[in-house]
Coordinates of N, CA, C and O in Angstrom, one line a residue:
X37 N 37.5 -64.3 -3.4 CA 38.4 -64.0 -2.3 C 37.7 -63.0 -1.5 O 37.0 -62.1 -2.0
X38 N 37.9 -63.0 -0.2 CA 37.4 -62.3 0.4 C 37.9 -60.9 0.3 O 38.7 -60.6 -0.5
X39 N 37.4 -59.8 1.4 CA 38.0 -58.4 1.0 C 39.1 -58.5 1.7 O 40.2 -58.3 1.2
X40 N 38.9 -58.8 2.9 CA 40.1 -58.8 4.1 C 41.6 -59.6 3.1 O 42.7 -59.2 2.7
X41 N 41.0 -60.4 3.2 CA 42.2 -61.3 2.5 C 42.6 -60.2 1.0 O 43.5 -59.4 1.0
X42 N 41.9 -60.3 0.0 CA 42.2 -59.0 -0.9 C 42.7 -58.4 -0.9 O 43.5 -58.2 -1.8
X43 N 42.6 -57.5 0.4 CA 43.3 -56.2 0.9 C 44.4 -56.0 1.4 O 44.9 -54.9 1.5
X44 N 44.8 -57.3 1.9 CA 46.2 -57.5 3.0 C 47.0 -58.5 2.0 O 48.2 -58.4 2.0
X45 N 46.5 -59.4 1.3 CA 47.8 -60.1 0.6 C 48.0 -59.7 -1.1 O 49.0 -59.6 -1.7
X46 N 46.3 -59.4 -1.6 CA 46.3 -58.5 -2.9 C 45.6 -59.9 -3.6 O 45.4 -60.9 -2.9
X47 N 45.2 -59.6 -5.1 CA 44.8 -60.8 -6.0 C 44.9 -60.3 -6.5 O 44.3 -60.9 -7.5
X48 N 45.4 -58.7 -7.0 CA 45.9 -58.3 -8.8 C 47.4 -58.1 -8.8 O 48.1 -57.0 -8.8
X49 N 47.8 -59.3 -8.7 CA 49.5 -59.3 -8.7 C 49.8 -58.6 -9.9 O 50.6 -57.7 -9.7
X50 N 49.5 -58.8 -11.2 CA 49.9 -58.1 -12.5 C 50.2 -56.7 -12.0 O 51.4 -56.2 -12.0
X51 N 48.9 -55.8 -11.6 CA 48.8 -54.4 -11.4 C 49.0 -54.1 -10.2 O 48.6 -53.0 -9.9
X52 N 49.7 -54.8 -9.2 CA 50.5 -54.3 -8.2 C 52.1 -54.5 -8.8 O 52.6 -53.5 -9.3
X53 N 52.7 -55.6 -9.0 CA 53.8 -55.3 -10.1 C 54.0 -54.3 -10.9 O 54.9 -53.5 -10.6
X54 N 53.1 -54.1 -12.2 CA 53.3 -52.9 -12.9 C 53.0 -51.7 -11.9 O 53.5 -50.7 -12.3
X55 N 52.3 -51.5 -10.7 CA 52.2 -50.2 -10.6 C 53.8 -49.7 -9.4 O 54.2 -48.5 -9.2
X56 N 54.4 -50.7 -9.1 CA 55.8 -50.8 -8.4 C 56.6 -50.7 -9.2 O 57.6 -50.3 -8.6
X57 N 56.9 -50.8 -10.5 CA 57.7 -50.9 -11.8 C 57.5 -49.6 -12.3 O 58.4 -48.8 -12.5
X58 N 56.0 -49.4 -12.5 CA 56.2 -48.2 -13.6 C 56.6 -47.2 -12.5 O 57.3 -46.3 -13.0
X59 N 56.3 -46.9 -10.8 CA 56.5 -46.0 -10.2 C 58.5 -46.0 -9.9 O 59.1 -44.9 -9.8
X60 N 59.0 -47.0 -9.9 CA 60.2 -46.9 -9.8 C 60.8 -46.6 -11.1 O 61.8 -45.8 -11.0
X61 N 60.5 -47.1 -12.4 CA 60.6 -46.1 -13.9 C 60.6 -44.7 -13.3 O 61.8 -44.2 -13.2
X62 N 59.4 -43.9 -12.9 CA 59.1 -42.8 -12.7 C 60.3 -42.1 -12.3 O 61.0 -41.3 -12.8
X63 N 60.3 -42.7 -11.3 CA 61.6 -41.9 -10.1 C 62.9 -42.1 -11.0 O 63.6 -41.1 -11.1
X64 N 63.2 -42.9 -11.5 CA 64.8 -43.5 -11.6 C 65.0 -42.6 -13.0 O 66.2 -42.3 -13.4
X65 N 63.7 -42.1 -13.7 CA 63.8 -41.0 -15.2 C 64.0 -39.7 -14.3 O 65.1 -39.2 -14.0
X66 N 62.5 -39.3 -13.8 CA 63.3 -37.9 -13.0 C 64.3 -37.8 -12.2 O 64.5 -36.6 -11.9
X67 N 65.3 -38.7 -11.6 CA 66.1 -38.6 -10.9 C 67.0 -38.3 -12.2 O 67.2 -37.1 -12.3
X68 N 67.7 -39.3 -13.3 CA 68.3 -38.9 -14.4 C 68.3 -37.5 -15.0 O 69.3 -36.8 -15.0
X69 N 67.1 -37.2 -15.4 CA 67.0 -35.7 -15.8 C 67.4 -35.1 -15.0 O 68.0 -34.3 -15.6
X70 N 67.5 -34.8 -13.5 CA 67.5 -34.1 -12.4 C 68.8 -34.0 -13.2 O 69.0 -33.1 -14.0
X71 N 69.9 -35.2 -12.7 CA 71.1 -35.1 -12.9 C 72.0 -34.4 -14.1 O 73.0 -33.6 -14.0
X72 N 71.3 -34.9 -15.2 CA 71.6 -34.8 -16.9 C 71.6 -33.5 -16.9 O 72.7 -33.1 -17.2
X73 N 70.2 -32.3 -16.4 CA 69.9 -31.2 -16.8 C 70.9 -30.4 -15.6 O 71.3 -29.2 -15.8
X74 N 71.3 -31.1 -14.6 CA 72.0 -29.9 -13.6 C 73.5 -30.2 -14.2 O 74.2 -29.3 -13.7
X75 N 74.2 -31.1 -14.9 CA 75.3 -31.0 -15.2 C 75.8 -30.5 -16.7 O 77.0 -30.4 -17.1
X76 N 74.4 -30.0 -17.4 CA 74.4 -29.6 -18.6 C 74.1 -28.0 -18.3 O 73.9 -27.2 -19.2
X77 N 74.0 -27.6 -17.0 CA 73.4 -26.3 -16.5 C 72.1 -26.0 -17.5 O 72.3 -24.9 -18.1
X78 N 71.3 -26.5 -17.8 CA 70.7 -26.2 -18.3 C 69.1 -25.7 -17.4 O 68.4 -26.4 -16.7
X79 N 68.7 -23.9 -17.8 CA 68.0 -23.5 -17.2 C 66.4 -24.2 -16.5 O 65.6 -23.5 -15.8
X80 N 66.3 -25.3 -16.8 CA 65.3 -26.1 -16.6 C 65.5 -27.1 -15.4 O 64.5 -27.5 -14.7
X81 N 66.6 -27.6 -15.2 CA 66.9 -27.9 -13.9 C 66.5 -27.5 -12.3 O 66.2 -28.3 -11.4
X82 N 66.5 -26.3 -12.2 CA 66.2 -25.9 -10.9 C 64.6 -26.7 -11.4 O 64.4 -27.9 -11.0
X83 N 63.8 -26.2 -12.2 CA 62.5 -26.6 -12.2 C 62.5 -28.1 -12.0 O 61.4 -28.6 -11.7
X84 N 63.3 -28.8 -12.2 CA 63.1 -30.2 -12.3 C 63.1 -30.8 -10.9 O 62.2 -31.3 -10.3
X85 N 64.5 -30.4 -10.6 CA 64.7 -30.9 -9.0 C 64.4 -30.1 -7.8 O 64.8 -30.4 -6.7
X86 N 63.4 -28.8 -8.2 CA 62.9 -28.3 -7.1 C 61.7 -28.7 -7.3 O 61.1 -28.1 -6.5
X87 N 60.9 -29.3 -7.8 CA 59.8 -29.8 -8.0 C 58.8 -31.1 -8.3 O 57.9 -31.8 -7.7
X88 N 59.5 -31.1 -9.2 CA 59.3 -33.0 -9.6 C 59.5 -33.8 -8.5 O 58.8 -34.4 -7.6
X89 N 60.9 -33.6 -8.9 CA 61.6 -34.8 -7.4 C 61.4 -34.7 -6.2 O 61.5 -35.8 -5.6
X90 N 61.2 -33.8 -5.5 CA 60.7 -33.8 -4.0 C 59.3 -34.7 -4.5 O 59.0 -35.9 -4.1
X91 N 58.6 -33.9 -5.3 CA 57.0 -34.7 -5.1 C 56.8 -35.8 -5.6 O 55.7 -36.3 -5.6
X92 N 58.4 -36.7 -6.6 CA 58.0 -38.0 -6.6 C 58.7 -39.0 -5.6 O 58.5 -40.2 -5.6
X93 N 59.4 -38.3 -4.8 CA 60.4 -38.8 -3.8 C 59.5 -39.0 -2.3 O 59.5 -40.0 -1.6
X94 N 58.7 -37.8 -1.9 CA 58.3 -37.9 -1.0 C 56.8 -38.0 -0.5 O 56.2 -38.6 0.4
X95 N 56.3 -37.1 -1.6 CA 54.8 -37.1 -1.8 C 53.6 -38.2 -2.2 O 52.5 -38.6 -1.8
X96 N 54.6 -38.5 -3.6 CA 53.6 -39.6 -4.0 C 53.4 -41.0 -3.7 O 52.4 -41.6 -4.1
X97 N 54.4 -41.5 -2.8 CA 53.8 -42.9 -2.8 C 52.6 -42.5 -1.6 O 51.6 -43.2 -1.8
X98 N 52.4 -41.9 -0.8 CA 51.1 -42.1 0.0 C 49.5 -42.3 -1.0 O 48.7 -43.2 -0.7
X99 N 49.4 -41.1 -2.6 CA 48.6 -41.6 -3.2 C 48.4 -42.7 -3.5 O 47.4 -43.4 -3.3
X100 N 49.4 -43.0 -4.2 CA 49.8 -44.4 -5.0 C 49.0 -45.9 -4.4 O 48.3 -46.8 -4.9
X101 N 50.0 -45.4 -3.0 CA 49.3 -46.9 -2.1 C 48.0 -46.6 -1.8 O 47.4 -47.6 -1.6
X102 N 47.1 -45.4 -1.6 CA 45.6 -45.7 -1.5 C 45.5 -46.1 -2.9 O 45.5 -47.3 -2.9
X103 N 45.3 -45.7 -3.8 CA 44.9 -46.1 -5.0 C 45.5 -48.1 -5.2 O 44.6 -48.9 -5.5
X104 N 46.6 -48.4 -4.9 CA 46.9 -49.3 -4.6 C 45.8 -50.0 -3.6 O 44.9 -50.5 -4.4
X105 N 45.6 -50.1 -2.4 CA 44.6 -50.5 -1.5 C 43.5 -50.5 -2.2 O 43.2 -51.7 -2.4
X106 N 42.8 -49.8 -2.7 CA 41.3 -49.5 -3.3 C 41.4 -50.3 -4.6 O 40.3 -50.9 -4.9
X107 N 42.5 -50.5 -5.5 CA 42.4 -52.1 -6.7 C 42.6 -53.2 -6.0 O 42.7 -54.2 -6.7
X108 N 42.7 -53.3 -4.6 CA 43.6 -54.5 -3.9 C 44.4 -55.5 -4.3 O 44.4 -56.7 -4.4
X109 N 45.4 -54.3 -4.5 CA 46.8 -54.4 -5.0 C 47.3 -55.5 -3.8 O 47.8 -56.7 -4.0
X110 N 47.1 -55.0 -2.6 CA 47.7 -56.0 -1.2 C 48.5 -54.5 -0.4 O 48.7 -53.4 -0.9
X111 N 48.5 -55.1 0.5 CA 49.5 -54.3 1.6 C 51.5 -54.0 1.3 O 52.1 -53.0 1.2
X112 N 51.8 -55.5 1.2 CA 53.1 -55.9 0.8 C 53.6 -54.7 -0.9 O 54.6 -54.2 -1.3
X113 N 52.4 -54.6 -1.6 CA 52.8 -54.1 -2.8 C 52.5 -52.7 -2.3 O 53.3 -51.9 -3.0
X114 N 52.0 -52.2 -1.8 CA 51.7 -50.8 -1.7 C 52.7 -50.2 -0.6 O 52.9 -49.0 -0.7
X115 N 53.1 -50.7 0.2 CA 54.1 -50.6 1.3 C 55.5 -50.8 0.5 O 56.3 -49.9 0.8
X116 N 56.1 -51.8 -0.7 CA 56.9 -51.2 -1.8 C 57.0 -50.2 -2.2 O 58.1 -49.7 -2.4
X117 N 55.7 -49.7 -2.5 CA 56.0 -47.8 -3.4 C 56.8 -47.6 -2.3 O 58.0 -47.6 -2.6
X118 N 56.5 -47.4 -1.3 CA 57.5 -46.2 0.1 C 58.8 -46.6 -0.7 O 59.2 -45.7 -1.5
X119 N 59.3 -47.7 -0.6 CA 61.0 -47.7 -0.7 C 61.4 -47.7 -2.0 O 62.7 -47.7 -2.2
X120 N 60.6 -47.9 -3.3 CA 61.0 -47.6 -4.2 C 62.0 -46.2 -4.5 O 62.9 -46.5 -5.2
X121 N 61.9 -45.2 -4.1 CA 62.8 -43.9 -4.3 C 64.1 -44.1 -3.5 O 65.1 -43.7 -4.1
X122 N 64.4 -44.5 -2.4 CA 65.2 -45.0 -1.5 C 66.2 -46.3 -2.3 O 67.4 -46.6 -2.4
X123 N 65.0 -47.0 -2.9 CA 66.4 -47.8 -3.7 C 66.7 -47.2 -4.8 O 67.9 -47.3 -5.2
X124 N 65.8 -46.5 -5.4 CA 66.4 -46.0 -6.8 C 67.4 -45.2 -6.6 O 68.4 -45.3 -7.3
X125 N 67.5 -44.2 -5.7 CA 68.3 -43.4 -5.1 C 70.2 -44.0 -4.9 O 71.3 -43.6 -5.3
X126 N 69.8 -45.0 -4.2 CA 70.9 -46.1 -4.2 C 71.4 -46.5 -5.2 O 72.6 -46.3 -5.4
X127 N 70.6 -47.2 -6.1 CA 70.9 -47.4 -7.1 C 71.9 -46.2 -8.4 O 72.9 -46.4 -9.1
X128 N 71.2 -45.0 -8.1 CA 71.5 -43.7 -9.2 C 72.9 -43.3 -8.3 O 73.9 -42.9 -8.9
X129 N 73.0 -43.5 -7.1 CA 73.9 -43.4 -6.6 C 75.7 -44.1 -6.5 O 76.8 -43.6 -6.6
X130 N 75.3 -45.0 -6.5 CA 76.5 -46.0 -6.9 C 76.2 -46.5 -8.5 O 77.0 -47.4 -8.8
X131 N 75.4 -46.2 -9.4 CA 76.0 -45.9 -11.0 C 77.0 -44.5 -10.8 O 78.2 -44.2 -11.1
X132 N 76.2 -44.2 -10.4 CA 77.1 -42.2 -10.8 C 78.6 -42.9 -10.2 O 79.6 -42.7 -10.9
X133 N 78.7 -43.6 -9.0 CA 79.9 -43.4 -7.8 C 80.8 -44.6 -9.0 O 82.0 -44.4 -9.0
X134 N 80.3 -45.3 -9.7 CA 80.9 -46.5 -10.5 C 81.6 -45.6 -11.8 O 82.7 -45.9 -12.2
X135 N 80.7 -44.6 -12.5 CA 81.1 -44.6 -13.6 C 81.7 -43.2 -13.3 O 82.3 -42.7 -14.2
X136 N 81.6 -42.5 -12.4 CA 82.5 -41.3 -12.1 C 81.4 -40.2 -12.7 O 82.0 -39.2 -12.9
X137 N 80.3 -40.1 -12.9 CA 79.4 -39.1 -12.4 C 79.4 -38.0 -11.8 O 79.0 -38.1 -10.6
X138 N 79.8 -36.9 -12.2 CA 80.5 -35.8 -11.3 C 78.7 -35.2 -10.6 O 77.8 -35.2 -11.4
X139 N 78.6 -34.9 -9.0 CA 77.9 -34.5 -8.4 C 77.0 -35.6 -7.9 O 76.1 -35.3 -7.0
X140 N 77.2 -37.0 -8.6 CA 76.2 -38.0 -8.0 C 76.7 -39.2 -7.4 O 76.3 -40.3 -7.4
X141 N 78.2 -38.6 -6.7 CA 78.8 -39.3 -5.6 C 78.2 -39.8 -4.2 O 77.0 -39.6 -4.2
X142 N 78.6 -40.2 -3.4 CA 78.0 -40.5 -1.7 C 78.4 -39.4 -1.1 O 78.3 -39.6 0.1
X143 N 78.8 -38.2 -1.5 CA 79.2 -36.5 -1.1 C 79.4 -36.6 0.6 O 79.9 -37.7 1.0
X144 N 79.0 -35.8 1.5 CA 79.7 -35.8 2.7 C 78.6 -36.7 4.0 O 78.9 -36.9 5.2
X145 N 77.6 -37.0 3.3 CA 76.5 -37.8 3.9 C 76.8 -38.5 4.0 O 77.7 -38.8 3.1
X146 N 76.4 -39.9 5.2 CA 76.3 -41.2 4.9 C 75.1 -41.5 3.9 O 74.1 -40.9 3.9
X147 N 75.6 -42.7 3.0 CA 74.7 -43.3 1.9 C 73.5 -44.1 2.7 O 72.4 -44.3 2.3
X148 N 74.3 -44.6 4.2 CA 73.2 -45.6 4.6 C 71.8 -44.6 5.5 O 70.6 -44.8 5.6
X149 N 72.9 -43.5 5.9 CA 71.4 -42.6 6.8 C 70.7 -42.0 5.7 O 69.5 -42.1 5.7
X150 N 71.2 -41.1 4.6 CA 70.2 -40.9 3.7 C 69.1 -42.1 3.0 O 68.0 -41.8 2.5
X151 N 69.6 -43.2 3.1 CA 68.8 -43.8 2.1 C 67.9 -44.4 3.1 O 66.7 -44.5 2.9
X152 N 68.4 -44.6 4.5 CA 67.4 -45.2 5.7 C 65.9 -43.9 5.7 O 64.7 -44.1 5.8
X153 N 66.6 -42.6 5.6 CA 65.3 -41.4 6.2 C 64.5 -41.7 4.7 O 63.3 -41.8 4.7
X154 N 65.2 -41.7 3.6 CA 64.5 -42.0 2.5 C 63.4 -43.3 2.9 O 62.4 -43.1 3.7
X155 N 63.7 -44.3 2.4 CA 62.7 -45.0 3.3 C 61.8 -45.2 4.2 O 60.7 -45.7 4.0
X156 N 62.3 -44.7 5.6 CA 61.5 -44.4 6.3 C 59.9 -43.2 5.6 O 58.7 -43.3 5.7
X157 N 60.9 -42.1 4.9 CA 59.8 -41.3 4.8 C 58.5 -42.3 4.1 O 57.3 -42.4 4.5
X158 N 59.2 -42.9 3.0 CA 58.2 -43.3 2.3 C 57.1 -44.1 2.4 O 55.9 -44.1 2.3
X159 N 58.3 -45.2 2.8 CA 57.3 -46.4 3.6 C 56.1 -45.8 5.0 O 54.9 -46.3 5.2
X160 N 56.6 -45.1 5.4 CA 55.3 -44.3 6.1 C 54.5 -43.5 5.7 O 53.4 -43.5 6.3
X161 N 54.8 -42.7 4.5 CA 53.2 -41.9 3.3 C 52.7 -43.2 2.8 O 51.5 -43.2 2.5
X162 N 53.5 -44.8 2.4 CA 52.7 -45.3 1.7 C 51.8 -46.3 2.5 O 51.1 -47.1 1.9
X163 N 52.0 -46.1 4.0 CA 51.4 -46.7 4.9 C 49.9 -46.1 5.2 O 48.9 -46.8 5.4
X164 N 50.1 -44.8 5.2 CA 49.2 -44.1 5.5 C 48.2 -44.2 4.3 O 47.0 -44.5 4.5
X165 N 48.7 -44.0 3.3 CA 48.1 -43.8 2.1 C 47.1 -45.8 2.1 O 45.9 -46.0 1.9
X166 N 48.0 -46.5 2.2 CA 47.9 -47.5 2.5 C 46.2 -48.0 3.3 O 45.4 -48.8 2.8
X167 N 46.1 -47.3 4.7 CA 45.5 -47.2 5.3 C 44.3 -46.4 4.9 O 43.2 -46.7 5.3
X168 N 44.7 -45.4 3.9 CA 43.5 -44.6 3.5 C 42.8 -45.2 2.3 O 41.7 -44.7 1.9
X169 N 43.5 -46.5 1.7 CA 42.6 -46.8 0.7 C 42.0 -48.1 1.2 O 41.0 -48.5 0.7
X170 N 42.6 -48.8 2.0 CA 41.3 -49.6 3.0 C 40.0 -49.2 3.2 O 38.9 -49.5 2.9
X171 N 40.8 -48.2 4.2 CA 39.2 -46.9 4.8 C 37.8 -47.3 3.6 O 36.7 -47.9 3.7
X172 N 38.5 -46.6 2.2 CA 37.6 -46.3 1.4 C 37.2 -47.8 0.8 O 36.3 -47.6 0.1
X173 N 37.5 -49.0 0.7 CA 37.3 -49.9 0.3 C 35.9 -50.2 0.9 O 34.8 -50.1 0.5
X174 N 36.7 -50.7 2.7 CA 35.7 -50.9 3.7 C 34.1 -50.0 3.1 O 33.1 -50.6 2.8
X175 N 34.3 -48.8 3.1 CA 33.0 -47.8 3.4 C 32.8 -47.9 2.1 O 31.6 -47.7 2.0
X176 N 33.3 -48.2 1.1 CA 32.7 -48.6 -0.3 C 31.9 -50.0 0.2 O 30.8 -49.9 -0.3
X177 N 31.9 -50.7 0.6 CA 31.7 -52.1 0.7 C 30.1 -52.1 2.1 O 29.2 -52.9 2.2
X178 N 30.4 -51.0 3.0 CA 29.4 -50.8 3.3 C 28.3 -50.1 3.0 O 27.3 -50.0 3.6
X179 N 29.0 -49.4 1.6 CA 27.8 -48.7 1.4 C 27.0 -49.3 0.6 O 25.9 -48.9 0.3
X180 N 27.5 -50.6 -0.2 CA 27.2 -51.1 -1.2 C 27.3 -50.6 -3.0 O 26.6 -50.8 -4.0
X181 N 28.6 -49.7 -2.7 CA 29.2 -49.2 -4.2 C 30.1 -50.2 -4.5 O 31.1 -50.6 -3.9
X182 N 29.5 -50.7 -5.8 CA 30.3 -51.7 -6.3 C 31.9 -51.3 -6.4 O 32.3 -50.1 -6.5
X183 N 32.7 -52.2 -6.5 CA 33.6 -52.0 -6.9 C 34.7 -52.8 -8.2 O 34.5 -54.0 -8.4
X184 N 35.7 -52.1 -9.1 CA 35.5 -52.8 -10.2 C 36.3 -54.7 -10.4 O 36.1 -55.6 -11.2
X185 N 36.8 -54.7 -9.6 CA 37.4 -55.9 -9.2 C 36.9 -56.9 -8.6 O 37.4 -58.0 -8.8
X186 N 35.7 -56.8 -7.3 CA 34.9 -57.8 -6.7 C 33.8 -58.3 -7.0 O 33.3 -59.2 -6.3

């Protein structure tokens, strides 16, 4: 397969799947603990959800999807990470709002503009990120560093 094609439709469906799966595992555990440990007040919370979660919510799919791009995962799977937190979010959201979850209601926000900027954010770091692991494919490819999949 060619690179172009590689790069924009993917040919390791297994490890673009698992890396969309295990990244939405990721979020959907720290989102839980976030919740678990702030309703148990337990002193380890602030550490969880001032930290973790912002940087798995906002920061990391831009990695992800270069590293994504650079296995040629595809475009379509790496552009996934972005909205993975945005659904999980939704998802943790209407469990909590189902089972009466005290603090993980739809609170004074809309559910649809928080979950739209969610997305938006993401889908745009994983675009970028996206973009950044092309870059490095391309210039791997001209420089003549192998790579481990072609």
């Amino acid at each position: 397969m060619t690179t172009t094609k590689a790069l924009l439709i993917g040919r390791r469906r297994g490890l673009a799947v698992t890396m969309v799966l295990g990244f939405a595992l990721v979020v959907a555990l720290s989102l839980a603990v976030a919740v678990v440990a702030e309703q148990a007040n337990l002193p380890t919370a602030a550490a969880v959800t001032d930290r973790i979660v912002p940087l798995l919510v906002f920061y990391a799919p831009a990695p992800l999807a270069a590293v994504g791009a650079y296995a040629r995962c595809g475009g379509p799977a790496c552009l996934a990470v972005g909205v993975v937190p945005a659904v999980v979010f939704v998802a943790l959201v209407l469990v909590g709002t189902v089972f009466g979850v005290p603090g993980v209601g739809g609170g004074d926000a809309s559910l649809g503009g928080v979950t739209m900027s969610f997305a938006l954010v993401g889908v745009s770091g994983a675009f970028v990120g996206y973009c950044a692991g092309v870059t490095a494919v391309l210039l791997a490819d001209l420089a003549g560093i192998e790579n481990g999949g072609e």
